[in-house]
Amino acid sequence: PKNKKLIVHGKAIGITSKSYKGDLSIFIEKGNIKLNKVLGNTQITLFLGNVYAQLNKNTSLDIETTKGKIVLNSRRIINQYSKKKEISGFNFKVKSINANVILITE
């Protein structure tokens, strides 16, 4: 559904999106999440897995993973990363314990 608020709940699932245009909330225990281009506010909460996404430069980031790794534009970052933008853009939030988060900004 284009430009709708979408909420996904689950235990062990994989999610692939082809540049979904709208607000997206994902709450899963484990799985891989491949979002391609993010074109809306996104909130992801998971215990174990991988998150892949391509973001705009105007996207505000709030990423936290306790035991996983965060990679932003091929550069590894320690367990927590936050970047706020004043320009109206999208919010991208990930909260996890064991997930790896791999992001590309354009």
GROMACS .gro file of N, CA and C in nm, residues 8-106:
model
  297
    8VAL      N    1   0.478  -0.431   1.075
    8VAL     CA    2   0.505  -0.573   1.058
    8VAL      C    3   0.550  -0.630   1.192
    9HIS      N    4   0.483  -0.737   1.238
    9HIS     CA    5   0.519  -0.809   1.361
    9HIS      C    6   0.553  -0.952   1.322
   10GLY      N    7   0.650  -1.013   1.394
   10GLY     CA    8   0.679  -1.153   1.365
   10GLY      C    9   0.791  -1.207   1.451
   11LYS      N   10   0.813  -1.336   1.441
   11LYS     CA   11   0.919  -1.401   1.517
   11LYS      C   12   1.044  -1.417   1.433
   12ALA      N   13   1.044  -1.505   1.337
   12ALA     CA   14   1.161  -1.531   1.252
   12ALA      C   15   1.119  -1.517   1.107
   13ILE      N   16   1.136  -1.397   1.052
   13ILE     CA   17   1.094  -1.371   0.914
   13ILE      C   18   1.198  -1.283   0.844
   14GLY      N   19   1.198  -1.287   0.715
   14GLY     CA   20   1.279  -1.198   0.634
   14GLY      C   21   1.189  -1.098   0.564
   15ILE      N   22   1.237  -0.975   0.554
   15ILE     CA   23   1.156  -0.869   0.493
   15ILE      C   24   1.238  -0.803   0.384
   16THR      N   25   1.182  -0.792   0.266
   16THR     CA   26   1.247  -0.723   0.154
   16THR      C   27   1.149  -0.621   0.099
   17SER      N   28   1.196  -0.498   0.083
   17SER     CA   29   1.112  -0.391   0.031
   17SER      C   30   1.181  -0.328  -0.089
   18LYS      N   31   1.103  -0.297  -0.191
   18LYS     CA   32   1.156  -0.227  -0.307
   18LYS      C   33   1.118  -0.080  -0.295
   19SER      N   34   1.189  -0.008  -0.210
   19SER     CA   35   1.170   0.137  -0.194
   19SER      C   36   1.026   0.172  -0.156
   20TYR      N   37   0.979   0.115  -0.045
   20TYR     CA   38   0.843   0.142   0.002
   20TYR      C   39   0.827   0.290   0.034
   21LYS      N   40   0.722   0.349  -0.016
   21LYS     CA   41   0.696   0.492   0.002
   21LYS      C   42   0.586   0.508   0.106
   22GLY      N   43   0.627   0.534   0.231
   22GLY     CA   44   0.533   0.548   0.341
   22GLY      C   45   0.602   0.518   0.472
   23ASP      N   46   0.530   0.531   0.583
   23ASP     CA   47   0.588   0.504   0.715
   23ASP      C   48   0.587   0.354   0.741
   24LEU      N   49   0.699   0.304   0.795
   24LEU     CA   50   0.717   0.162   0.813
   24LEU      C   51   0.766   0.133   0.954
   25SER      N   52   0.701   0.041   1.024
   25SER     CA   53   0.743  -0.005   1.156
   25SER      C   54   0.757  -0.156   1.150
   26ILE      N   55   0.873  -0.205   1.197
   26ILE     CA   56   0.901  -0.349   1.194
   26ILE      C   57   0.941  -0.393   1.333
   27PHE      N   58   0.872  -0.493   1.386
   27PHE     CA   59   0.901  -0.550   1.517
   27PHE      C   60   0.912  -0.701   1.501
   28ILE      N   61   1.037  -0.753   1.496
   28ILE     CA   62   1.057  -0.897   1.480
   28ILE      C   63   1.165  -0.945   1.576
   29GLU      N   64   1.167  -1.076   1.601
   29GLU     CA   65   1.270  -1.133   1.689
   29GLU      C   66   1.399  -1.156   1.612
   30LYS      N   67   1.392  -1.225   1.497
   30LYS     CA   68   1.513  -1.243   1.417
   30LYS      C   69   1.477  -1.252   1.270
   31GLY      N   70   1.574  -1.209   1.188
   31GLY     CA   71   1.553  -1.213   1.044
   31GLY      C   72   1.636  -1.107   0.975
   32ASN      N   73   1.636  -1.111   0.844
   32ASN     CA   74   1.706  -1.013   0.763
   32ASN      C   75   1.606  -0.914   0.706
   33ILE      N   76   1.643  -0.786   0.710
   33ILE     CA   77   1.556  -0.680   0.660
   33ILE      C   78   1.633  -0.604   0.552
   34LYS      N   79   1.585  -0.608   0.429
   34LYS     CA   80   1.647  -0.538   0.316
   34LYS      C   81   1.545  -0.435   0.265
   35LEU      N   82   1.575  -0.308   0.287
   35LEU     CA   83   1.476  -0.205   0.255
   35LEU      C   84   1.505  -0.130   0.125
   36ASN      N   85   1.620  -0.148   0.064
   36ASN     CA   86   1.659  -0.069  -0.053
   36ASN      C   87   1.646   0.080  -0.018
   37LYS      N   88   1.585   0.163  -0.101
   37LYS     CA   89   1.572   0.306  -0.069
   37LYS      C   90   1.462   0.328   0.034
   38VAL      N   91   1.492   0.406   0.135
   38VAL     CA   92   1.394   0.438   0.239
   38VAL      C   93   1.328   0.571   0.202
   39LEU      N   94   1.197   0.569   0.182
   39LEU     CA   95   1.122   0.686   0.138
   39LEU      C   96   1.013   0.724   0.237
   40GLY      N   97   1.040   0.706   0.366
   40GLY     CA   98   0.944   0.739   0.470
   40GLY      C   99   1.006   0.719   0.606
   41ASN      N  100   0.933   0.754   0.710
   41ASN     CA  101   0.981   0.732   0.847
   41ASN      C  102   0.983   0.582   0.874
   42THR      N  103   1.092   0.535   0.933
   42THR     CA  104   1.109   0.392   0.954
   42THR      C  105   1.155   0.366   1.097
   43GLN      N  106   1.092   0.268   1.162
   43GLN     CA  107   1.131   0.226   1.296
   43GLN      C  108   1.145   0.074   1.294
   44ILE      N  109   1.263   0.025   1.336
   44ILE     CA  110   1.289  -0.118   1.334
   44ILE      C  111   1.334  -0.161   1.473
   45THR      N  112   1.271  -0.266   1.525
   45THR     CA  113   1.312  -0.326   1.651
   45THR      C  114   1.326  -0.475   1.627
   46LEU      N  115   1.448  -0.529   1.651
   46LEU     CA  116   1.470  -0.670   1.634
   46LEU      C  117   1.580  -0.718   1.728
   47PHE      N  118   1.580  -0.849   1.755
   47PHE     CA  119   1.678  -0.906   1.846
   47PHE      C  120   1.802  -0.951   1.770
   48LEU      N  121   1.787  -1.025   1.662
   48LEU     CA  122   1.899  -1.084   1.591
   48LEU      C  123   1.874  -1.080   1.442
   49GLY      N  124   1.974  -1.039   1.366
   49GLY     CA  125   1.960  -1.038   1.221
   49GLY      C  126   2.045  -0.929   1.158
   50ASN      N  127   2.009  -0.892   1.038
   50ASN     CA  128   2.079  -0.789   0.962
   50ASN      C  129   1.978  -0.691   0.905
   51VAL      N  130   2.017  -0.564   0.901
   51VAL     CA  131   1.934  -0.458   0.842
   51VAL      C  132   2.017  -0.390   0.733
   52TYR      N  133   1.965  -0.386   0.612
   52TYR     CA  134   2.029  -0.319   0.500
   52TYR      C  135   1.935  -0.210   0.450
   53ALA      N  136   1.988  -0.088   0.429
   53ALA     CA  137   1.904   0.020   0.379
   53ALA      C  138   1.988   0.124   0.307
   54GLN      N  139   1.923   0.193   0.214
   54GLN     CA  140   1.984   0.304   0.142
   54GLN      C  141   1.905   0.429   0.180
   55LEU      N  142   1.974   0.532   0.233
   55LEU     CA  143   1.908   0.649   0.290
   55LEU      C  144   1.947   0.776   0.217
   56ASN      N  145   1.859   0.876   0.224
   56ASN     CA  146   1.892   1.010   0.176
   56ASN      C  147   1.983   1.079   0.276
   57LYS      N  148   2.056   1.179   0.232
   57LYS     CA  149   2.145   1.253   0.323
   57LYS      C  150   2.066   1.332   0.428
   58ASN      N  151   1.940   1.364   0.400
   58ASN     CA  152   1.858   1.442   0.494
   58ASN      C  153   1.789   1.356   0.599
   59THR      N  154   1.818   1.228   0.601
   59THR     CA  155   1.752   1.137   0.695
   59THR      C  156   1.816   1.147   0.833
   60SER      N  157   1.733   1.163   0.937
   60SER     CA  158   1.783   1.161   1.075
   60SER      C  159   1.799   1.016   1.118
   61LEU      N  160   1.912   0.986   1.182
   61LEU     CA  161   1.941   0.849   1.222
   61LEU      C  162   1.947   0.836   1.373
   62ASP      N  163   1.895   0.724   1.422
   62ASP     CA  164   1.906   0.687   1.563
   62ASP      C  165   1.920   0.536   1.566
   63ILE      N  166   2.045   0.489   1.577
   63ILE     CA  167   2.074   0.347   1.565
   63ILE      C  168   2.144   0.300   1.691
   64GLU      N  169   2.094   0.188   1.746
   64GLU     CA  170   2.153   0.131   1.866
   64GLU      C  171   2.152  -0.021   1.855
   65THR      N  172   2.270  -0.082   1.869
   65THR     CA  173   2.282  -0.227   1.872
   65THR      C  174   2.386  -0.262   1.976
   66THR      N  175   2.351  -0.349   2.069
   66THR     CA  176   2.439  -0.380   2.181
   66THR      C  177   2.559  -0.464   2.139
   67LYS      N  178   2.534  -0.576   2.071
   67LYS     CA  179   2.643  -0.667   2.035
   67LYS      C  180   2.666  -0.675   1.885
   68GLY      N  181   2.584  -0.610   1.806
   68GLY     CA  182   2.600  -0.612   1.661
   68GLY      C  183   2.693  -0.501   1.616
   69LYS      N  184   2.707  -0.486   1.485
   69LYS     CA  185   2.791  -0.380   1.431
   69LYS      C  186   2.709  -0.285   1.345
   70ILE      N  187   2.755  -0.162   1.338
   70ILE     CA  188   2.693  -0.060   1.254
   70ILE      C  189   2.795  -0.020   1.148
   71VAL      N  190   2.755  -0.027   1.022
   71VAL     CA  191   2.841   0.013   0.911
   71VAL      C  192   2.768   0.121   0.832
   72LEU      N  193   2.829   0.238   0.822
   72LEU     CA  194   2.770   0.351   0.749
   72LEU      C  195   2.866   0.391   0.639
   73ASN      N  196   2.824   0.374   0.514
   73ASN     CA  197   2.908   0.404   0.397
   73ASN      C  198   3.043   0.334   0.407
   74SER      N  199   3.043   0.206   0.433
   74SER     CA  200   3.163   0.121   0.443
   74SER      C  201   3.254   0.156   0.560
   75ARG      N  202   3.208   0.236   0.654
   75ARG     CA  203   3.287   0.273   0.771
   75ARG      C  204   3.220   0.216   0.895
   76ARG      N  205   3.295   0.140   0.973
   76ARG     CA  206   3.239   0.077   1.094
   76ARG      C  207   3.227   0.180   1.206
   77ILE      N  208   3.116   0.174   1.278
   77ILE     CA  209   3.087   0.266   1.388
   77ILE      C  210   3.062   0.182   1.512
   78ILE      N  211   3.098   0.235   1.627
   78ILE     CA  212   3.074   0.164   1.753
   78ILE      C  213   2.923   0.151   1.774
   79ASN      N  214   2.880   0.078   1.874
   79ASN     CA  215   2.744   0.028   1.896
   79ASN      C  216   2.629   0.128   1.893
   80GLN      N  217   2.655   0.257   1.893
   80GLN     CA  218   2.546   0.353   1.893
   80GLN      C  219   2.580   0.467   1.799
   81TYR      N  220   2.481   0.511   1.721
   81TYR     CA  221   2.502   0.621   1.628
   81TYR      C  222   2.375   0.703   1.620
   82SER      N  223   2.394   0.835   1.622
   82SER     CA  224   2.280   0.925   1.615
   82SER      C  225   2.318   1.045   1.530
   83LYS      N  226   2.230   1.085   1.440
   83LYS     CA  227   2.253   1.203   1.357
   83LYS      C  228   2.118   1.270   1.337
   84LYS      N  229   2.104   1.390   1.385
   84LYS     CA  230   1.978   1.464   1.372
   84LYS      C  231   1.992   1.567   1.261
   85LYS      N  232   1.890   1.578   1.180
   85LYS     CA  233   1.885   1.678   1.074
   85LYS      C  234   1.774   1.776   1.102
   86GLU      N  235   1.804   1.904   1.084
   86GLU     CA  236   1.701   2.007   1.105
   86GLU      C  237   1.613   2.022   0.981
   87ILE      N  238   1.668   1.989   0.867
   87ILE     CA  239   1.591   1.994   0.743
   87ILE      C  240   1.486   1.884   0.750
   88SER      N  241   1.366   1.915   0.704
   88SER     CA  242   1.262   1.813   0.711
   88SER      C  243   1.298   1.697   0.618
   89GLY      N  244   1.322   1.585   0.679
   89GLY     CA  245   1.355   1.462   0.607
   89GLY      C  246   1.286   1.348   0.677
   90PHE      N  247   1.335   1.230   0.656
   90PHE     CA  248   1.277   1.113   0.720
   90PHE      C  249   1.354   1.077   0.845
   91ASN      N  250   1.290   1.003   0.935
   91ASN     CA  251   1.354   0.950   1.055
   91ASN      C  252   1.375   0.801   1.034
   92PHE      N  253   1.495   0.753   1.065
   92PHE     CA  254   1.528   0.613   1.054
   92PHE      C  255   1.582   0.568   1.189
   93LYS      N  256   1.509   0.477   1.256
   93LYS     CA  257   1.546   0.436   1.391
   93LYS      C  258   1.556   0.283   1.397
   94VAL      N  259   1.668   0.235   1.453
   94VAL     CA  260   1.688   0.091   1.471
   94VAL      C  261   1.730   0.067   1.615
   95LYS      N  262   1.664  -0.028   1.680
   95LYS     CA  263   1.701  -0.067   1.816
   95LYS      C  264   1.713  -0.219   1.817
   96SER      N  265   1.832  -0.268   1.861
   96SER     CA  266   1.856  -0.410   1.857
   96SER      C  267   1.959  -0.451   1.960
   97ILE      N  268   1.969  -0.582   1.983
   97ILE     CA  269   2.072  -0.636   2.072
   97ILE      C  270   2.183  -0.700   1.989
   98ASN      N  271   2.150  -0.789   1.898
   98ASN     CA  272   2.251  -0.863   1.821
   98ASN      C  273   2.248  -0.837   1.671
   99ALA      N  274   2.182  -0.736   1.624
   99ALA     CA  275   2.169  -0.715   1.480
   99ALA      C  276   2.285  -0.632   1.424
  100ASN      N  277   2.320  -0.660   1.301
  100ASN     CA  278   2.414  -0.579   1.225
  100ASN      C  279   2.334  -0.483   1.139
  101VAL      N  280   2.375  -0.358   1.134
  101VAL     CA  281   2.304  -0.255   1.058
  101VAL      C  282   2.400  -0.199   0.954
  102ILE      N  283   2.369  -0.220   0.825
  102ILE     CA  284   2.454  -0.175   0.715
  102ILE      C  285   2.375  -0.071   0.637
  103LEU      N  286   2.424   0.053   0.635
  103LEU     CA  287   2.354   0.164   0.572
  103LEU      C  288   2.441   0.232   0.467
  104ILE      N  289   2.376   0.283   0.364
  104ILE     CA  290   2.441   0.364   0.261
  104ILE      C  291   2.363   0.493   0.251
  105THR      N  292   2.434   0.608   0.256
  105THR     CA  293   2.367   0.736   0.235
  105THR      C  294   2.409   0.791   0.100
  106GLU      N  295   2.316   0.852   0.030
  106GLU     CA  296   2.345   0.909  -0.101
  106GLU      C  297   2.325   1.057  -0.101
   0.00000   0.00000   0.00000
